[in-house]
Short mmCIF file of C-alpha atoms and ligand atoms in Angstrom, two decimals:
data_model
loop_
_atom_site.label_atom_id
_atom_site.label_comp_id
_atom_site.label_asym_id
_atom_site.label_seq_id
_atom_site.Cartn_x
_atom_site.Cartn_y
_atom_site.Cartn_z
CA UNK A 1 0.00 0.00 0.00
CA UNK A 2 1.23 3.25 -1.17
CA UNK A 3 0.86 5.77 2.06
CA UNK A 4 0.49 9.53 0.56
CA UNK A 5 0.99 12.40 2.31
CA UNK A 6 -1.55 14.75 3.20
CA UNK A 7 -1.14 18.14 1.06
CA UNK A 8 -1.52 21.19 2.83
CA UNK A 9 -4.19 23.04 1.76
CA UNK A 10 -3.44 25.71 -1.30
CA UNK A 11 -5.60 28.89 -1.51
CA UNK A 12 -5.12 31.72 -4.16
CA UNK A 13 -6.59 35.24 -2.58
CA UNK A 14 -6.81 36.84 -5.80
CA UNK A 15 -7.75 40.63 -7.34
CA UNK A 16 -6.69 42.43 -4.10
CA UNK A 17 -4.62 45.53 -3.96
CA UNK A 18 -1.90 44.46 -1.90
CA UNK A 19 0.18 46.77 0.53
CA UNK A 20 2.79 44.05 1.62
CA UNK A 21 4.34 46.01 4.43
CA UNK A 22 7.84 46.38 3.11
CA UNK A 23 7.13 50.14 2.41
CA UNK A 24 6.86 48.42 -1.72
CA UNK A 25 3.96 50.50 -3.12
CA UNK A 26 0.45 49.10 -3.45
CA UNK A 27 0.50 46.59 -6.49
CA UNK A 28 -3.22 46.10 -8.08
CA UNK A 29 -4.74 43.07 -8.93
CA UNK A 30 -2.24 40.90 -7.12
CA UNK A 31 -2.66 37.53 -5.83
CA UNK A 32 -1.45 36.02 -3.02
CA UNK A 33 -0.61 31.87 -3.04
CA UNK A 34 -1.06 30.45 0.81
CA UNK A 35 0.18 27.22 1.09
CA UNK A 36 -0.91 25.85 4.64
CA UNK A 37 0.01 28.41 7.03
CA UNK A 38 2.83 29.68 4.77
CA UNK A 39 2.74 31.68 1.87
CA UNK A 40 3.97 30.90 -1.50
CA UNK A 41 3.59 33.42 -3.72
CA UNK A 42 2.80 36.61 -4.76
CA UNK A 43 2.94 39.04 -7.40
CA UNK A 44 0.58 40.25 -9.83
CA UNK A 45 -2.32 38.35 -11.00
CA UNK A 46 -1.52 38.15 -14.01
CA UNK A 47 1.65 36.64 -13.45
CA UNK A 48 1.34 34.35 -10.57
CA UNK A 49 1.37 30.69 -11.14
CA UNK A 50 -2.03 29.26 -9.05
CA UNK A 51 -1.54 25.63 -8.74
CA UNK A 52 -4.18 23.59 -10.24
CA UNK A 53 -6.52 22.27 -7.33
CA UNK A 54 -6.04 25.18 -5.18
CA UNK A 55 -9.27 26.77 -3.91
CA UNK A 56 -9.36 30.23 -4.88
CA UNK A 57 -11.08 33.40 -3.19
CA UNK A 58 -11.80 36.44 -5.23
CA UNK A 59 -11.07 39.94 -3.32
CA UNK A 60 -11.59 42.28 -6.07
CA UNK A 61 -12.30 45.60 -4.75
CA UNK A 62 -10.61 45.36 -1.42
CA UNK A 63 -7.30 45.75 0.13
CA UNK A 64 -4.90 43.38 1.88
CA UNK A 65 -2.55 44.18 4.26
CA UNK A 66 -0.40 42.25 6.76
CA UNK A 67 -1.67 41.27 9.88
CA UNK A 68 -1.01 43.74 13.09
CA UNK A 69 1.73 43.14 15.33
CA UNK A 70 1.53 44.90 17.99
CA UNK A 71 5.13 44.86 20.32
CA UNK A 72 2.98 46.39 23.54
CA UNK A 73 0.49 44.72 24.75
CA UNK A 74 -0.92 42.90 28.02
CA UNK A 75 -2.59 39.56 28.33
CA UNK A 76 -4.72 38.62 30.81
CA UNK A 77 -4.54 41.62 32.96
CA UNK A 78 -8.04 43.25 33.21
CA UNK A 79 -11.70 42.26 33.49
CA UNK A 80 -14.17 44.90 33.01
CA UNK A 81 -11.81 48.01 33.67
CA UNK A 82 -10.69 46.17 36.72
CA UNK A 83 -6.72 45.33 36.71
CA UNK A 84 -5.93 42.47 38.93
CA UNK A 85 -2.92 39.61 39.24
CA UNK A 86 -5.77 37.10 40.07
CA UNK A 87 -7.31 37.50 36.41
CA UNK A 88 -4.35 36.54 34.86
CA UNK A 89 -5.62 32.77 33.83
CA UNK A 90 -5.74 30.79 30.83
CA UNK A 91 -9.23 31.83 30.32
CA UNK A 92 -9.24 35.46 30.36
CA UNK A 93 -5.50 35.06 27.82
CA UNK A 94 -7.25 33.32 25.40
CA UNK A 95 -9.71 35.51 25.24
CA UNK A 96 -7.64 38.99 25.10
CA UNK A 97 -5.99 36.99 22.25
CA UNK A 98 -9.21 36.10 20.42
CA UNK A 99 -10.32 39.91 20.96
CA UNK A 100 -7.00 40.97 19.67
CA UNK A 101 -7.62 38.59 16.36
CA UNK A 102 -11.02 40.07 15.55
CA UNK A 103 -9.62 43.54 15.39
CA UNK A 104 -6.89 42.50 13.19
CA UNK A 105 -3.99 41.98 15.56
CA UNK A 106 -2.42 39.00 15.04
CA UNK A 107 0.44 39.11 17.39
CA UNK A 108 1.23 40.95 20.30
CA UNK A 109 4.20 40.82 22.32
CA UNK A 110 3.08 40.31 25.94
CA UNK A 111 5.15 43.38 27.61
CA UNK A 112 6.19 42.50 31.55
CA UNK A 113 2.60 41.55 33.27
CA UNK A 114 3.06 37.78 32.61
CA UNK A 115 3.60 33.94 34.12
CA UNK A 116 4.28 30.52 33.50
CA UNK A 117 0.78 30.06 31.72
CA UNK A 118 1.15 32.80 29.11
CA UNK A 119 4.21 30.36 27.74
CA UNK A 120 2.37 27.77 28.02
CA UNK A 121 0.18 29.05 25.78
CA UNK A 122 2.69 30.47 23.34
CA UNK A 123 4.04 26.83 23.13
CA UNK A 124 0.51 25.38 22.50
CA UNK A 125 0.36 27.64 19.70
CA UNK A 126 4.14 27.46 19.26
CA UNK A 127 2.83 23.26 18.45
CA UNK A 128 0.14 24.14 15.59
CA UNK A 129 -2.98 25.02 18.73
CA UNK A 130 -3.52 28.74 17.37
CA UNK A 131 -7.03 30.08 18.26
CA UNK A 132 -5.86 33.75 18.88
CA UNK A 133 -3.42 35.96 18.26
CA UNK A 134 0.04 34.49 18.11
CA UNK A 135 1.70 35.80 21.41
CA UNK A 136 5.05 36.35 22.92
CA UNK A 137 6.31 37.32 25.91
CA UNK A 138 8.42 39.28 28.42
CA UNK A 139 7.42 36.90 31.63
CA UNK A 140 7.45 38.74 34.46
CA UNK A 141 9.41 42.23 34.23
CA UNK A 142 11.92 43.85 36.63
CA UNK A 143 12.89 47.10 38.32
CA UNK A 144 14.08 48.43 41.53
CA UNK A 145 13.32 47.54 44.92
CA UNK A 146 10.11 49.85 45.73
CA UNK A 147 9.73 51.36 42.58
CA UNK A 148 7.53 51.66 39.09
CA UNK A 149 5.62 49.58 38.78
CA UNK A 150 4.54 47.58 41.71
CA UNK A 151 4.62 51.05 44.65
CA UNK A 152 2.20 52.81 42.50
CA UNK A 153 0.20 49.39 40.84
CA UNK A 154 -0.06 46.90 43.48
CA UNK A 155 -2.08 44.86 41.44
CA UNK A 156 0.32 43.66 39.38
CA UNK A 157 1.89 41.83 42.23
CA UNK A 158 3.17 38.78 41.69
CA UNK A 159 3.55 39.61 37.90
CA UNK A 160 6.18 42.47 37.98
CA UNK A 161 9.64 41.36 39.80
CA UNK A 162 11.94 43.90 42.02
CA UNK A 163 16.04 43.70 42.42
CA UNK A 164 18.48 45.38 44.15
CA UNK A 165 21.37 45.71 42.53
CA UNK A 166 23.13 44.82 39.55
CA UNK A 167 24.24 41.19 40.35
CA UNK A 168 20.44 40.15 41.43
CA UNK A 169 19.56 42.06 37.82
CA UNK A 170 21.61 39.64 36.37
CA UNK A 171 20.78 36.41 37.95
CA UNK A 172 16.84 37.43 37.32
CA UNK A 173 17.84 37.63 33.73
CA UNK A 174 19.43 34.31 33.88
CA UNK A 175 16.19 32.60 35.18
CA UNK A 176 14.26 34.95 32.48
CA UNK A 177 16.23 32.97 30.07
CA UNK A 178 15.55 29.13 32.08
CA UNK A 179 11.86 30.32 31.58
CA UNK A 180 12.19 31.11 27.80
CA UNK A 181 11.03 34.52 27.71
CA UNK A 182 11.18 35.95 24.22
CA UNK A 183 12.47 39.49 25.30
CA UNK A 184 13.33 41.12 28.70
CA UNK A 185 11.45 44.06 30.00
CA UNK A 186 12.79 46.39 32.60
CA UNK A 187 11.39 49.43 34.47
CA UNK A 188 12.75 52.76 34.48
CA UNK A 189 10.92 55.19 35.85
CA UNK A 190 11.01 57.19 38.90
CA UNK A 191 7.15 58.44 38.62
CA UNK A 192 8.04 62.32 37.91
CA UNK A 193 11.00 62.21 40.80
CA UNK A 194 8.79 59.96 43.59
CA UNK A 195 10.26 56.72 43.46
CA UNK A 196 13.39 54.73 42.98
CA UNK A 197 14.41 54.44 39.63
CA UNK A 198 16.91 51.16 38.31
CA UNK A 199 20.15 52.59 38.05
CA UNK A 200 22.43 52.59 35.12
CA UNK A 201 24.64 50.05 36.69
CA UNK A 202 21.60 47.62 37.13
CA UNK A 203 20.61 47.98 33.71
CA UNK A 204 23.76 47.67 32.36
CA UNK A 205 24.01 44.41 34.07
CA UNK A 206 20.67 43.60 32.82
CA UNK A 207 21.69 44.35 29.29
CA UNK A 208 25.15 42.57 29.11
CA UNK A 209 23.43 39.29 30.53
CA UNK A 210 20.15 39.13 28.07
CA UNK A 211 22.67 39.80 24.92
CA UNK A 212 24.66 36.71 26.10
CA UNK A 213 21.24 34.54 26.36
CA UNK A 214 20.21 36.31 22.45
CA UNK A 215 17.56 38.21 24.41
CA UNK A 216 16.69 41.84 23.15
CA UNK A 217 15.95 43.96 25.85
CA UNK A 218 12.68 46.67 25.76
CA UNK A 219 12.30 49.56 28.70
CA UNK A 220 9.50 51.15 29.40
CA UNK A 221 11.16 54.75 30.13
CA UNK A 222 10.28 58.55 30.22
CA UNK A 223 13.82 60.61 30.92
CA UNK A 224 15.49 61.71 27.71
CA UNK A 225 18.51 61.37 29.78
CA UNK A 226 17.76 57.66 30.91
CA UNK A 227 16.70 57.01 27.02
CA UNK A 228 20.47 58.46 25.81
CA UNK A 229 22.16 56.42 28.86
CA UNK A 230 19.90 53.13 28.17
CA UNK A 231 20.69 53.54 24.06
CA UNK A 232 24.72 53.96 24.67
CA UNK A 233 24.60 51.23 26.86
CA UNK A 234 22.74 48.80 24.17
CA UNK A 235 19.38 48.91 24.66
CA UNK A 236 17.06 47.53 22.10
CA UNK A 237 13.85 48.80 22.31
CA UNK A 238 12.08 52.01 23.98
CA UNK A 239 9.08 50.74 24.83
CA UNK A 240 7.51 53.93 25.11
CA UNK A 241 8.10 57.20 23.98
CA UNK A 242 10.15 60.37 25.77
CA UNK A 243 7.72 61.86 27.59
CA UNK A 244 10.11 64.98 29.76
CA UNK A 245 10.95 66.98 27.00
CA UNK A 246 12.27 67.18 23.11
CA UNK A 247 14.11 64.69 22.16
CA UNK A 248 17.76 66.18 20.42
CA UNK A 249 19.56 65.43 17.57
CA UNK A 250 22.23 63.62 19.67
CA UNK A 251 19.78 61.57 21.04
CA UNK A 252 18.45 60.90 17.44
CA UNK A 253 21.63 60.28 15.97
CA UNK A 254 22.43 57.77 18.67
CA UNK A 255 19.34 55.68 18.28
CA UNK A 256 19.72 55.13 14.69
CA UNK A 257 23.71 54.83 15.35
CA UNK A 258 22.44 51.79 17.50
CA UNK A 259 20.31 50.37 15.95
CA UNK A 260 17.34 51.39 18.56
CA UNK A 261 13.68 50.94 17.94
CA UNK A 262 11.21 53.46 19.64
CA UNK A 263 7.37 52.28 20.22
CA UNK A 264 5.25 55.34 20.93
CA UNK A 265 2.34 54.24 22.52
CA UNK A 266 0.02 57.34 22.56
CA UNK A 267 -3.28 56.22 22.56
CA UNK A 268 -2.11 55.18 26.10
CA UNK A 269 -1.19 59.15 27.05
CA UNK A 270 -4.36 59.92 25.66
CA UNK A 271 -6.31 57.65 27.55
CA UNK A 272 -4.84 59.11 30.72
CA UNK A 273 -7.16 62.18 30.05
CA UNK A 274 -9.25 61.54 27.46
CA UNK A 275 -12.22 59.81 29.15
CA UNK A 276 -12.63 62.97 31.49
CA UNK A 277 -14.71 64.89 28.69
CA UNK A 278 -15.07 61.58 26.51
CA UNK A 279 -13.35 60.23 23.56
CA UNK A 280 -15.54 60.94 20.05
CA UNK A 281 -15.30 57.17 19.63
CA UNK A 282 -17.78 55.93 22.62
CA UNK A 283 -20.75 55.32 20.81
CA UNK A 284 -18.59 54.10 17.63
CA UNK A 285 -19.89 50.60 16.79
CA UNK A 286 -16.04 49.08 16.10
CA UNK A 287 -15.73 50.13 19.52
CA UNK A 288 -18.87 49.22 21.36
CA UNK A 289 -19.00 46.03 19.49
CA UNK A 290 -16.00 44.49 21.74
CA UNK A 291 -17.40 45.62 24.77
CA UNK A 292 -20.38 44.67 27.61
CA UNK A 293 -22.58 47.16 28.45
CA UNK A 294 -21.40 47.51 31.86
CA UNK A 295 -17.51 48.25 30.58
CA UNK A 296 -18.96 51.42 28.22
CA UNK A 297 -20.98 52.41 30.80
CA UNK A 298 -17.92 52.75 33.32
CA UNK A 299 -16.00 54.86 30.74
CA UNK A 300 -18.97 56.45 29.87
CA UNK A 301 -20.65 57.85 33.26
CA UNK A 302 -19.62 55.24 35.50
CA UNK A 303 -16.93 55.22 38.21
CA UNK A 304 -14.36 54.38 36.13
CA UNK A 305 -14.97 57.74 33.91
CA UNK A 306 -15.47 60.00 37.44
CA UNK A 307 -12.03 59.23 38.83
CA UNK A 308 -10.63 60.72 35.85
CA UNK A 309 -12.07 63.36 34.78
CA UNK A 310 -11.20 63.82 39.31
CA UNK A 311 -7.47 63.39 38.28
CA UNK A 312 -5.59 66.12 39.61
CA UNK A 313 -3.12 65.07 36.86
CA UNK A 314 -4.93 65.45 34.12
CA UNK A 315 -2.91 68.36 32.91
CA UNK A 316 0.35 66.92 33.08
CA UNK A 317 -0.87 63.40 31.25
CA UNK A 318 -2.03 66.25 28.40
CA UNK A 319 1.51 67.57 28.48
CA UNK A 320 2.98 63.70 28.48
CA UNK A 321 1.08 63.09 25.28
CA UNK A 322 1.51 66.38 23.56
CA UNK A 323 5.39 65.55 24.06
CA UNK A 324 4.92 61.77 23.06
CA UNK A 325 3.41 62.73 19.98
CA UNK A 326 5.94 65.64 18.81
CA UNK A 327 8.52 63.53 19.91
CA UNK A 328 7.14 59.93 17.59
CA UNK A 329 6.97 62.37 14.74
CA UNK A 330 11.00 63.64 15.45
CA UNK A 331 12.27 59.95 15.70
CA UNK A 332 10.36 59.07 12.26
CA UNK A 333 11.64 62.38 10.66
CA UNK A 334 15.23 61.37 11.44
CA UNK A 335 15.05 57.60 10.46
CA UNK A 336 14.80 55.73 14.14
CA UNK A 337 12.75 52.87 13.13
CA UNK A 338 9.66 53.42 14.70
CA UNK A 339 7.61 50.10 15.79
CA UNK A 340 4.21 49.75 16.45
CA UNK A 341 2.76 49.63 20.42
CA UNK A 342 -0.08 50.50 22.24
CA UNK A 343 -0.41 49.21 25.60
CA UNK A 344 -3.35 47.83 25.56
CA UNK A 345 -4.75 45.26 27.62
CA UNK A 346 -4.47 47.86 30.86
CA UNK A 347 -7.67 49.39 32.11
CA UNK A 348 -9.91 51.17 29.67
CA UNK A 349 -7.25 50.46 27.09
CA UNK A 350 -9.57 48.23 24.39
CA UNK A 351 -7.53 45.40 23.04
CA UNK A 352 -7.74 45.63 19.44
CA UNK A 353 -9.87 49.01 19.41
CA UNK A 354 -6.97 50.73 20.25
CA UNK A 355 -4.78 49.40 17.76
CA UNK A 356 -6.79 51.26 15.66
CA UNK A 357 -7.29 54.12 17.23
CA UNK A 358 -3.23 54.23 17.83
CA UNK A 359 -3.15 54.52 13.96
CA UNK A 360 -5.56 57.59 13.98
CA UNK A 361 -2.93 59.30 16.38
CA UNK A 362 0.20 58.24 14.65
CA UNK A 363 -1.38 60.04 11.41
CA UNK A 364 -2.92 62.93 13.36
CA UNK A 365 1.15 63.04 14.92
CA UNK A 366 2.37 63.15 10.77
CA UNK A 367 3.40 60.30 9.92
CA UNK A 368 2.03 58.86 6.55
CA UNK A 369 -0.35 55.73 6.50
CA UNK A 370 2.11 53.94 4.94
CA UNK A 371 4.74 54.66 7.77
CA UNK A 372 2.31 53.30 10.17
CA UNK A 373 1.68 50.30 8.20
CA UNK A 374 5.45 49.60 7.93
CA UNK A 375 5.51 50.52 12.01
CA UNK A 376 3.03 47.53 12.44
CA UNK A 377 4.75 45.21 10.36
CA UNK A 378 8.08 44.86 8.74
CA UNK A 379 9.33 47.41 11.61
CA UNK A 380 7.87 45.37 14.67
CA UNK A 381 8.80 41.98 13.31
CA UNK A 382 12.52 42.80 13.09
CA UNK A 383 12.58 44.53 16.51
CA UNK A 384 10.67 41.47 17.83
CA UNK A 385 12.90 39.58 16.10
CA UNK A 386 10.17 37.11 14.44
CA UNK A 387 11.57 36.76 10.72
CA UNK A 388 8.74 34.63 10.17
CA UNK A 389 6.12 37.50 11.10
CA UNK A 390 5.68 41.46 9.49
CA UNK A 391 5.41 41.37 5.32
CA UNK A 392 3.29 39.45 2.71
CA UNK A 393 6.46 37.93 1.18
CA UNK A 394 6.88 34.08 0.13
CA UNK A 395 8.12 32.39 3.21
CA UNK A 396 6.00 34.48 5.35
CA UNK A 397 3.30 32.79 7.77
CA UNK A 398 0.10 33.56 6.03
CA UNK A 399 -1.57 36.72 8.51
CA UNK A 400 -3.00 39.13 7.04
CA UNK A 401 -6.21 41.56 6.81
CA UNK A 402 -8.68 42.02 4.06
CA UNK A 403 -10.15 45.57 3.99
CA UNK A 404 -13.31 46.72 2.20
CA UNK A 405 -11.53 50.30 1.72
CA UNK A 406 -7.90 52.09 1.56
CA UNK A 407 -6.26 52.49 4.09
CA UNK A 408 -3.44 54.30 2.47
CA UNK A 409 -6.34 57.36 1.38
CA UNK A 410 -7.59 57.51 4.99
CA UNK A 411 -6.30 55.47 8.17
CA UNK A 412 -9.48 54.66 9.61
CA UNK A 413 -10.02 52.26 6.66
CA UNK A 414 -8.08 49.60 8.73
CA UNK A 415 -11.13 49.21 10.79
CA UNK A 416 -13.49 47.91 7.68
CA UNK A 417 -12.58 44.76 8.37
CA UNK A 418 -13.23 41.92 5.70
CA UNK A 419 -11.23 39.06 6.81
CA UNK A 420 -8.66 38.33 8.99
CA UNK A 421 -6.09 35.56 8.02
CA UNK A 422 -4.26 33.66 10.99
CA UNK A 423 -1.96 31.33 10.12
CA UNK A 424 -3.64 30.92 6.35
CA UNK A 425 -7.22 30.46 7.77
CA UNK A 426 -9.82 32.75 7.76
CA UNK A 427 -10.59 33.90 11.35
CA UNK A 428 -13.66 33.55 12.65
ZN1 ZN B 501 2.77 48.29 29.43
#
């Protein structure tokens, strides 16, 4: 008995325009050749080879892009708006990472927040088991004793990790690696001159040891000064934006000098303030869709919505953002490679909405559609480090979004969502 193999399953997504992520411009009438969870080919229509048996889908019309990565996220952090170490269980992952799919987001790197059963799940998937986004993950993140994050979020306890110096830095990267993280996150940030702040000896520490274990290291941060000391010293990715002041053109020079990435995260600044007078996107139906009744009515008119338009910072979070935003706009200008974050997953920040609404700021900042595009793909896969992830290129796994309109003429197109691809399969 002859035993044959079972073929992966070919599909031809044909007619599209196709933006592939590279920064290439749009081709028309391409077609894309997925092979499994791989793809095969692409080029125009015209041109491309379908092999015979392969099932074929026509997009005419519409507009395919690749799927989101987004390289700040949390998993399994909040219910409701309600942050808490306890909800951070299998159940409520998987379904942060099913929320992140339907929006188009089909990775996220996991930033700090995180334990042993977020990589679990990231091997499940890791072994063929993908039913959400595709996730990776920081484990549990570090800084000083007493400082940002854990004295002014104690609900992260138990999922954000405290040393004291720069040989304990070290040794906590070492188990980091024993756990096999896929990046190291680190803490600096002395919460506008209240706290502690990890000292350039610790992170240095930190640094040397993740480089020998092939681990890139992100930092959340907010000093320009702790930015220029953390890029000399070999950082590889700001996690968020400079939020103190301009950014200069030594600065600049040294990130791209580097090799630095810089996520800006503003939709998070703007949500510090936003839902005091209430974003113009609450009774949006992309929005409201992905949320109960009870969560819209907190940022609506609820409690959640009263303590901050209360905030006696609310001020200074509209000076962080202004900042953030001129400040995104610099790095692109000069040529830091700006990847895409949003730090979702915390309270009122919308996993998935606010991937989208992150775009709307990044264009409102100045950068062009097709910047943000590249920020969200090619840029975030090789700062991630996931050469399988970030363009529609043969080799490439097979994620992608189908759009009913252009995003490249106006941003907000990325929310008419056709499809999403995971993986080559239509998500549903
Ligand atoms: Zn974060």
């Amino acid at each position: 008995m002859l035993l044959v193999p079972a073929q992966a399953q070919v599909t031809a997504l044909v007619h599209a325009t196709l933006i592939d992520g590279t920064g290439n411009p749009p081709l028309n009438d391409a077609a894309v050749v997925i092979e499994g969870e791989t793809i095969r080919a692409v080029g125009p229509a015209a041109s491309v080879t379908v092999p015979a048996g392969a099932s074929t889908v026509d997009l005419s019309g519409k507009f395919l892009m690749p799927g989101i990565i987004n390289l700040h996220a949390h998993v399994g952090l909040t219910k409701g708006v309600i942050p808490d170490a306890s909800h951070h269980t299998r159940e409520n992952i998987e379904a942060d990472l099913r929320r992140y799919v339907a929006y188009g987001v089909t990775t996220v790197l996991s930033l700090g927040h995180d334990n042993e059963t977020v990589l679990a799940i990231r091997d499940e998937q890791r072994r063929g088991k993908l039913a959400g986004a595709r996730v990776y993950t920081a484990g549990t993140g570090f800084s000083v004793k007493n400082g940002y994050p854990l004295a002014i979020a104690p609900f992260v306890q138990g999922l954000a990790h405290e040393v004291a110096d720069a040989a304990e830095a070290a040794a906590y990267v070492d188990s980091l690696a024993k756990m096999r993280v896929d990046v190291v996150k680190m803490w600096v940030d002395d919460n506008r001159g209240q706290l502690p702040k990890l000292t350039p000896e610790i992170w240095r520490a930190a640094i040397r040891q993740a480089h020998r274990h092939g681990l890139k290291v992100f930092a959340h941060l907010w000093d320009l000064e702790d930015a220029r000391g953390l890029a000399r010293d070999g950082l590889d990715v700001i996690a968020h934006s400079i939020r103190d002041r301009e950014v200069d053109d030594a600065l600049l020079a040294m990130l791209k000098k580097n090799n630095v990435t810089a996520v800006g995260t503003i939709s998070r600044e703007r949500s510090l303030f936003s839902y005091a007078s209430g974003p113009e996107w609450l009774s949006d139906p992309f929005f409201t869709k992905g949320v109960t009744p009870e969560v819209l009515g907190e940022v609506t008119n609820g409690a959640f919505q009263k303590r901050q338009a209360s905030d006696p910072n609310l001020d200074a979070h509209r000076r962080a953002f202004e900042m953030d935003v001129r400040n995104l706009k610099r790095l692109s200008d000069a040529g830091v490679r700006i990847a895409f974050g949003t730090d979702s997953g915390q309270p009122a920040r919308f996993p998935g909405f606010f991937e989208h609404w992150e775009m709307e700021l990044m264009v409102e900042a100045g950068l062009t559609p097709m910047q943000v595009i590249q920020s969200f793909s090619r840029n975030a896969a090789e700062a991630l480090g996931a050469k399988s992830l970030g363009a529609i290129e043969p080799g490439k796994a097979a994620d992608f979004v189908v759009l009913d309109r252009n995003p490249l003429s106006d941003i907000r197109n990325t929310r008419a969502i056709h499809a999403v691809y995971l993986a080559g399969r239509e998500f549903r």
